[in-house]
Amino acid sequence: MSTLGFLLFFFTVTPNPLTVSSSPTTSTTTNTIPARLLKSTSLRHRPSSAPQQYFELALPLESVLDRPSCDHPIIRHSFANTMNSPPYTIPYSPPQPSSGCGALWSRAILEISTSCRGDQYDRISALWLGGVELIRTSTAEPTADGIFWRVRKDVTRYSSLLSRSDLNVTMMLENIVNDEFTGVYNVNATLFFYKDANVISSPLIRKLASNNVPLRGEGINLGLGGAWSLYGPPADLIIPISRNEGGGGFWFRFESELDTHARRISIPSNTKQAVLELYISYHGNDEFWYSNPPYSYIRANNLTTGRGNGAYREVVVTIDGRFAGSEIPFPVVFTGGINPLFWEPVVAIGAFDLPSYDIDLTPMLGFLLDGEPHEFSIRVAHAIPYWLVDANLHLWVDGDSQSVQAKPVIYDAPAIHVQRSSQFKQLDGLFEVEARRKVRVAGWVKSSSGNLTVIVSNEFKLKNSIRFQANGTRKVVKQRVRSKRQTMIKDEVGGIFRRAILRRKYPMTVITAVLPEVGGIGGDNYTLVANVSHGMNERFSGGEFSRSVHNQQDSDGWMLVKGHEVLDGAATTRQSYSYQDGLFCYFRSVAASSGWLIGDNSTFTCASSS
Ligand SMILES: *[C@@H]1O[C@H](CO)[C@@H](O)[C@H](O)[C@H]1NC(C)=O
Ligand SMILES: *[C@@H]1O[C@H](CO)[C@@H](O)[C@H](O)[C@H]1NC(C)=O
Ligand SMILES: *[C@@H]1O[C@H](CO)[C@@H](O)[C@H](O)[C@H]1NC(C)=O
Ligand SMILES: *[C@@H]1O[C@H](CO)[C@@H](O)[C@H](O)[C@H]1NC(C)=O
Ligand SMILES: *[C@@H]1O[C@H](CO)[C@@H](O)[C@H](O)[C@H]1NC(C)=O
Ligand SMILES: *[C@@H]1O[C@H](CO)[C@@H](O)[C@H](O)[C@H]1NC(C)=O
Ligand SMILES: *[C@@H]1O[C@H](CO)[C@@H](O)[C@H](O)[C@H]1NC(C)=O
Ligand SMILES: *[C@@H]1O[C@H](CO)[C@@H](O)[C@H](O)[C@H]1NC(C)=O
């Protein structure tokens, strides 16, 4: 979190919201808007004083239908004034056989249930088991009547840890509670274990789907690559690439592009598949990294904002100094972001369950199987303060052999290609970035399953433009990210054994304008009108299984702001989520206006393909 651990807002001039200056020296432009905003408790008078439920749209979870074999509470804790304190840590034990789970479960869901009442900023949070991150989440800003929400995530891929009894479970949620900020986050984390492995073919879900019974409530987040992943059954072993236990949680903190964090790891010599999973979030001056202009613009206009360094960022992983993979993260907007009224009660895509990102390292096993430690290192290209990143190394071992042979045969990882253009006159201008990377790595792996050649190719393209108009009072940010990851496995005679392709697109447009009326220009009161439109679209195909997820959210509205407080405003958010695989479809569309859900339709009917 930033200087004071705050997560938050758009275009700041004041790095520390607790000491907000009431005498800005320059006029209000989109560059001088505070980074974080808090809804005034007097903003909205609700007819009912019952706590309100918040949610993020996702695929309905089977727990809505089938009963889990058992539930297993792992954390019950209230995060009050926790800033600069160590994370909450307790020993973990797997469910007892008497609980109905035994060792027979085949699917595990983590549910985090949170409630909060009062005034509070949004906060970043994560939960680790034995230093391996299971979820990165953020909180919603509460109201005087209180709010609550539940996040559910499929954590089956962490099964090898869930059955251990020698680990601690740790949750970090830095919060400030004082006379001004009163919201305490009450958190319950529970694991649900299921015996029925195949959710999608569950007869009950099929039956409900065929009768078109709408499913309500929270869904399960597929994330990117998600529950039905490319890599087969859960890994045998997961090694954290995270910070040693200490005051600040297990995530590594990156303040600049010079920061690298590394771990030396020896992997078992019978490893036959390796996948690195990255967890990423961005804060402080880089919370809205996709909307940061270059420093040249900030300096030329004598702006005091620290939100610069242009708009392209990339999390890069190297092994022994050799490029191993990279990721341009999906831009998650936290609930205090841009206009807090957009994210009630439906939060932005990914805000309750930030995506993690997988890099298939299998073709590089030839570099790693010598029994020696190797250096796994992470950095964030062009980062400014600050990023929180860690990684989990998922390893599959050959149960029938003490050693696996492997050798890389193609290693083609040219440098990233980045093109920038920048033109401005005083506060108006246009800044563009285009970045492209294409990497191909192949290697053979000879295990008891045969001698397989694994060819992994990854490519992405980022296009970003930031335009300032009307003397810097209007800003239009457009970003398009496309990526394609492919894993192809060939047998000894060159036949294709397996092939999986994951394509993703994250379009985003953010338009903000400061209005000259309402004491706008010149005072510390101003009105901001904003439009945010973003999506996460994913297409996966792997042999017989294919699926697509299309998730789109569009918000518009205005707010009157004084200092960091939103005094008045109105906002509308519409979202549609659709999931489709060969057998199963789900569609839900919701609309919310000024804090109320005004429409909510869902169906299991597959739209005709026309
Ligand atoms: C543009 O904004 C700057 C600083 O905010 C101000 O000094 C200047 O007068 C403005 N120019 C016009 C044409 O409004
Ligand atoms: C946590 O669980 C306890 C006991 O079941 C319950 O009283 C409390 O309301 C729960 N809190 C949340 C935030 O779900
Ligand atoms: C679990 O946490 C306790 C208290 O922080 C610590 O003493 C212990 O060493 C930890 N155990 C493991 C396995 O990390
Ligand atoms: C920025 O500050 C310098 C030095 O104080 C001054 O010469 C220049 O005119 C200022 N530029 C703008 C755009 O205000
Ligand atoms: C595995 O297959 C590759 C190409 O198919 C071959 O070059 C290599 O020698 C084989 N490895 C072993 C140990 O047989
Ligand atoms: C700021 O807004 C408040 C509330 O609308 C209003 O009373 C006050 O006059 C405004 N101040 C300025 C400088 O416009
Ligand atoms: C936001 O979108 C609405 C409706 O699409 C449009 O009328 C409005 O002009 C947009 N606002 C801005 C600041 O571009
Ligand atoms: C829900 O369906 C009704 C009837 O078709 C439609 O009028 C409404 O706009 C839909 N609402 C949403 C949020 O999609």
mmCIF file with all atom_site columns, N, CA, C and O in Angstrom, residues 591-608:
data_model
loop_
_atom_site.group_PDB
_atom_site.id
_atom_site.type_symbol
_atom_site.label_atom_id
_atom_site.label_alt_id
_atom_site.label_comp_id
_atom_site.label_asym_id
_atom_site.label_entity_id
_atom_site.label_seq_id
_atom_site.pdbx_PDB_ins_code
_atom_site.Cartn_x
_atom_site.Cartn_y
_atom_site.Cartn_z
_atom_site.occupancy
_atom_site.B_iso_or_equiv
_atom_site.pdbx_formal_charge
_atom_site.auth_seq_id
_atom_site.auth_comp_id
_atom_site.auth_asym_id
_atom_site.auth_atom_id
_atom_site.pdbx_PDB_model_num
ATOM 1  N N  . ALA A 1 591 ? -27.749 -4.554  -14.128 1.00 0.00 ? 591 ALA A N  1
ATOM 2  C CA . ALA A 1 591 ? -27.620 -3.103  -14.221 1.00 0.00 ? 591 ALA A CA 1
ATOM 3  C C  . ALA A 1 591 ? -27.772 -2.553  -12.815 1.00 0.00 ? 591 ALA A C  1
ATOM 4  O O  . ALA A 1 591 ? -28.605 -3.026  -12.036 1.00 0.00 ? 591 ALA A O  1
ATOM 5  N N  . ALA A 1 592 ? -26.937 -1.585  -12.484 1.00 0.00 ? 592 ALA A N  1
ATOM 6  C CA . ALA A 1 592 ? -27.002 -0.960  -11.168 1.00 0.00 ? 592 ALA A CA 1
ATOM 7  C C  . ALA A 1 592 ? -27.000 0.539   -11.367 1.00 0.00 ? 592 ALA A C  1
ATOM 8  O O  . ALA A 1 592 ? -26.357 1.052   -12.282 1.00 0.00 ? 592 ALA A O  1
ATOM 9  N N  . SER A 1 593 ? -27.760 1.217   -10.520 1.00 0.00 ? 593 SER A N  1
ATOM 10 C CA . SER A 1 593 ? -27.798 2.657   -10.638 1.00 0.00 ? 593 SER A CA 1
ATOM 11 C C  . SER A 1 593 ? -27.719 3.260   -9.250  1.00 0.00 ? 593 SER A C  1
ATOM 12 O O  . SER A 1 593 ? -28.495 2.902   -8.362  1.00 0.00 ? 593 SER A O  1
ATOM 13 N N  . SER A 1 594 ? -26.751 4.098   -9.062  1.00 0.00 ? 594 SER A N  1
ATOM 14 C CA . SER A 1 594 ? -26.546 4.791   -7.795  1.00 0.00 ? 594 SER A CA 1
ATOM 15 C C  . SER A 1 594 ? -26.718 3.874   -6.586  1.00 0.00 ? 594 SER A C  1
ATOM 16 O O  . SER A 1 594 ? -27.449 4.173   -5.659  1.00 0.00 ? 594 SER A O  1
ATOM 17 N N  . GLY A 1 595 ? -26.044 2.777   -6.631  1.00 0.00 ? 595 GLY A N  1
ATOM 18 C CA . GLY A 1 595 ? -25.987 1.892   -5.478  1.00 0.00 ? 595 GLY A CA 1
ATOM 19 C C  . GLY A 1 595 ? -27.022 0.793   -5.439  1.00 0.00 ? 595 GLY A C  1
ATOM 20 O O  . GLY A 1 595 ? -26.965 -0.069  -4.584  1.00 0.00 ? 595 GLY A O  1
ATOM 21 N N  . TRP A 1 596 ? -27.982 0.812   -6.374  1.00 0.00 ? 596 TRP A N  1
ATOM 22 C CA . TRP A 1 596 ? -29.039 -0.207  -6.363  1.00 0.00 ? 596 TRP A CA 1
ATOM 23 C C  . TRP A 1 596 ? -28.986 -1.061  -7.596  1.00 0.00 ? 596 TRP A C  1
ATOM 24 O O  . TRP A 1 596 ? -28.731 -0.562  -8.689  1.00 0.00 ? 596 TRP A O  1
ATOM 25 N N  . LEU A 1 597 ? -29.276 -2.322  -7.406  1.00 0.00 ? 597 LEU A N  1
ATOM 26 C CA . LEU A 1 597 ? -29.393 -3.218  -8.537  1.00 0.00 ? 597 LEU A CA 1
ATOM 27 C C  . LEU A 1 597 ? -30.747 -2.947  -9.176  1.00 0.00 ? 597 LEU A C  1
ATOM 28 O O  . LEU A 1 597 ? -31.777 -3.072  -8.524  1.00 0.00 ? 597 LEU A O  1
ATOM 29 N N  . ILE A 1 598 ? -30.763 -2.557  -10.442 1.00 0.00 ? 598 ILE A N  1
ATOM 30 C CA . ILE A 1 598 ? -32.041 -2.238  -11.070 1.00 0.00 ? 598 ILE A CA 1
ATOM 31 C C  . ILE A 1 598 ? -32.430 -3.261  -12.133 1.00 0.00 ? 598 ILE A C  1
ATOM 32 O O  . ILE A 1 598 ? -33.515 -3.188  -12.690 1.00 0.00 ? 598 ILE A O  1
ATOM 33 N N  . GLY A 1 599 ? -31.527 -4.196  -12.413 1.00 0.00 ? 599 GLY A N  1
ATOM 34 C CA . GLY A 1 599 ? -31.870 -5.246  -13.370 1.00 0.00 ? 599 GLY A CA 1
ATOM 35 C C  . GLY A 1 599 ? -30.940 -6.414  -13.160 1.00 0.00 ? 599 GLY A C  1
ATOM 36 O O  . GLY A 1 599 ? -29.774 -6.222  -12.832 1.00 0.00 ? 599 GLY A O  1
ATOM 37 N N  . ASP A 1 600 ? -31.477 -7.619  -13.300 1.00 0.00 ? 600 ASP A N  1
ATOM 38 C CA . ASP A 1 600 ? -30.650 -8.800  -13.099 1.00 0.00 ? 600 ASP A CA 1
ATOM 39 C C  . ASP A 1 600 ? -31.316 -9.959  -13.819 1.00 0.00 ? 600 ASP A C  1
ATOM 40 O O  . ASP A 1 600 ? -32.305 -10.515 -13.353 1.00 0.00 ? 600 ASP A O  1
ATOM 41 N N  . ASN A 1 601 ? -30.793 -10.300 -14.990 1.00 0.00 ? 601 ASN A N  1
ATOM 42 C CA . ASN A 1 601 ? -31.353 -11.407 -15.767 1.00 0.00 ? 601 ASN A CA 1
ATOM 43 C C  . ASN A 1 601 ? -30.290 -12.478 -15.939 1.00 0.00 ? 601 ASN A C  1
ATOM 44 O O  . ASN A 1 601 ? -29.136 -12.159 -16.189 1.00 0.00 ? 601 ASN A O  1
ATOM 45 N N  . SER A 1 602 ? -30.700 -13.738 -15.828 1.00 0.00 ? 602 SER A N  1
ATOM 46 C CA . SER A 1 602 ? -29.730 -14.780 -16.124 1.00 0.00 ? 602 SER A CA 1
ATOM 47 C C  . SER A 1 602 ? -30.417 -15.958 -16.781 1.00 0.00 ? 602 SER A C  1
ATOM 48 O O  . SER A 1 602 ? -31.628 -16.167 -16.621 1.00 0.00 ? 602 SER A O  1
ATOM 49 N N  . THR A 1 603 ? -29.649 -16.706 -17.547 1.00 0.00 ? 603 THR A N  1
ATOM 50 C CA . THR A 1 603 ? -30.215 -17.853 -18.245 1.00 0.00 ? 603 THR A CA 1
ATOM 51 C C  . THR A 1 603 ? -29.136 -18.890 -18.507 1.00 0.00 ? 603 THR A C  1
ATOM 52 O O  . THR A 1 603 ? -27.954 -18.569 -18.590 1.00 0.00 ? 603 THR A O  1
ATOM 53 N N  . PHE A 1 604 ? -29.585 -20.146 -18.646 1.00 0.00 ? 604 PHE A N  1
ATOM 54 C CA . PHE A 1 604 ? -28.678 -21.211 -19.057 1.00 0.00 ? 604 PHE A CA 1
ATOM 55 C C  . PHE A 1 604 ? -28.897 -21.593 -20.516 1.00 0.00 ? 604 PHE A C  1
ATOM 56 O O  . PHE A 1 604 ? -28.343 -22.552 -20.996 1.00 0.00 ? 604 PHE A O  1
ATOM 57 N N  . THR A 1 605 ? -29.755 -20.837 -21.171 1.00 0.00 ? 605 THR A N  1
ATOM 58 C CA . THR A 1 605 ? -30.031 -21.153 -22.563 1.00 0.00 ? 605 THR A CA 1
ATOM 59 C C  . THR A 1 605 ? -28.873 -20.682 -23.427 1.00 0.00 ? 605 THR A C  1
ATOM 60 O O  . THR A 1 605 ? -28.434 -19.543 -23.322 1.00 0.00 ? 605 THR A O  1
ATOM 61 N N  . CYS A 1 606 ? -28.411 -21.567 -24.283 1.00 0.00 ? 606 CYS A N  1
ATOM 62 C CA . CYS A 1 606 ? -27.335 -21.171 -25.185 1.00 0.00 ? 606 CYS A CA 1
ATOM 63 C C  . CYS A 1 606 ? -27.940 -20.317 -26.295 1.00 0.00 ? 606 CYS A C  1
ATOM 64 O O  . CYS A 1 606 ? -28.920 -20.711 -26.923 1.00 0.00 ? 606 CYS A O  1
ATOM 65 N N  . ALA A 1 607 ? -27.353 -19.155 -26.493 1.00 0.00 ? 607 ALA A N  1
ATOM 66 C CA . ALA A 1 607 ? -27.810 -18.314 -27.590 1.00 0.00 ? 607 ALA A CA 1
ATOM 67 C C  . ALA A 1 607 ? -27.479 -19.036 -28.881 1.00 0.00 ? 607 ALA A C  1
ATOM 68 O O  . ALA A 1 607 ? -26.477 -19.740 -28.957 1.00 0.00 ? 607 ALA A O  1
ATOM 69 N N  . SER A 1 608 ? -28.306 -18.879 -29.874 1.00 0.00 ? 608 SER A N  1
ATOM 70 C CA . SER A 1 608 ? -27.987 -19.554 -31.133 1.00 0.00 ? 608 SER A CA 1
ATOM 71 C C  . SER A 1 608 ? -26.712 -18.937 -31.686 1.00 0.00 ? 608 SER A C  1
ATOM 72 O O  . SER A 1 608 ? -26.402 -17.777 -31.439 1.00 0.00 ? 608 SER A O  1
#
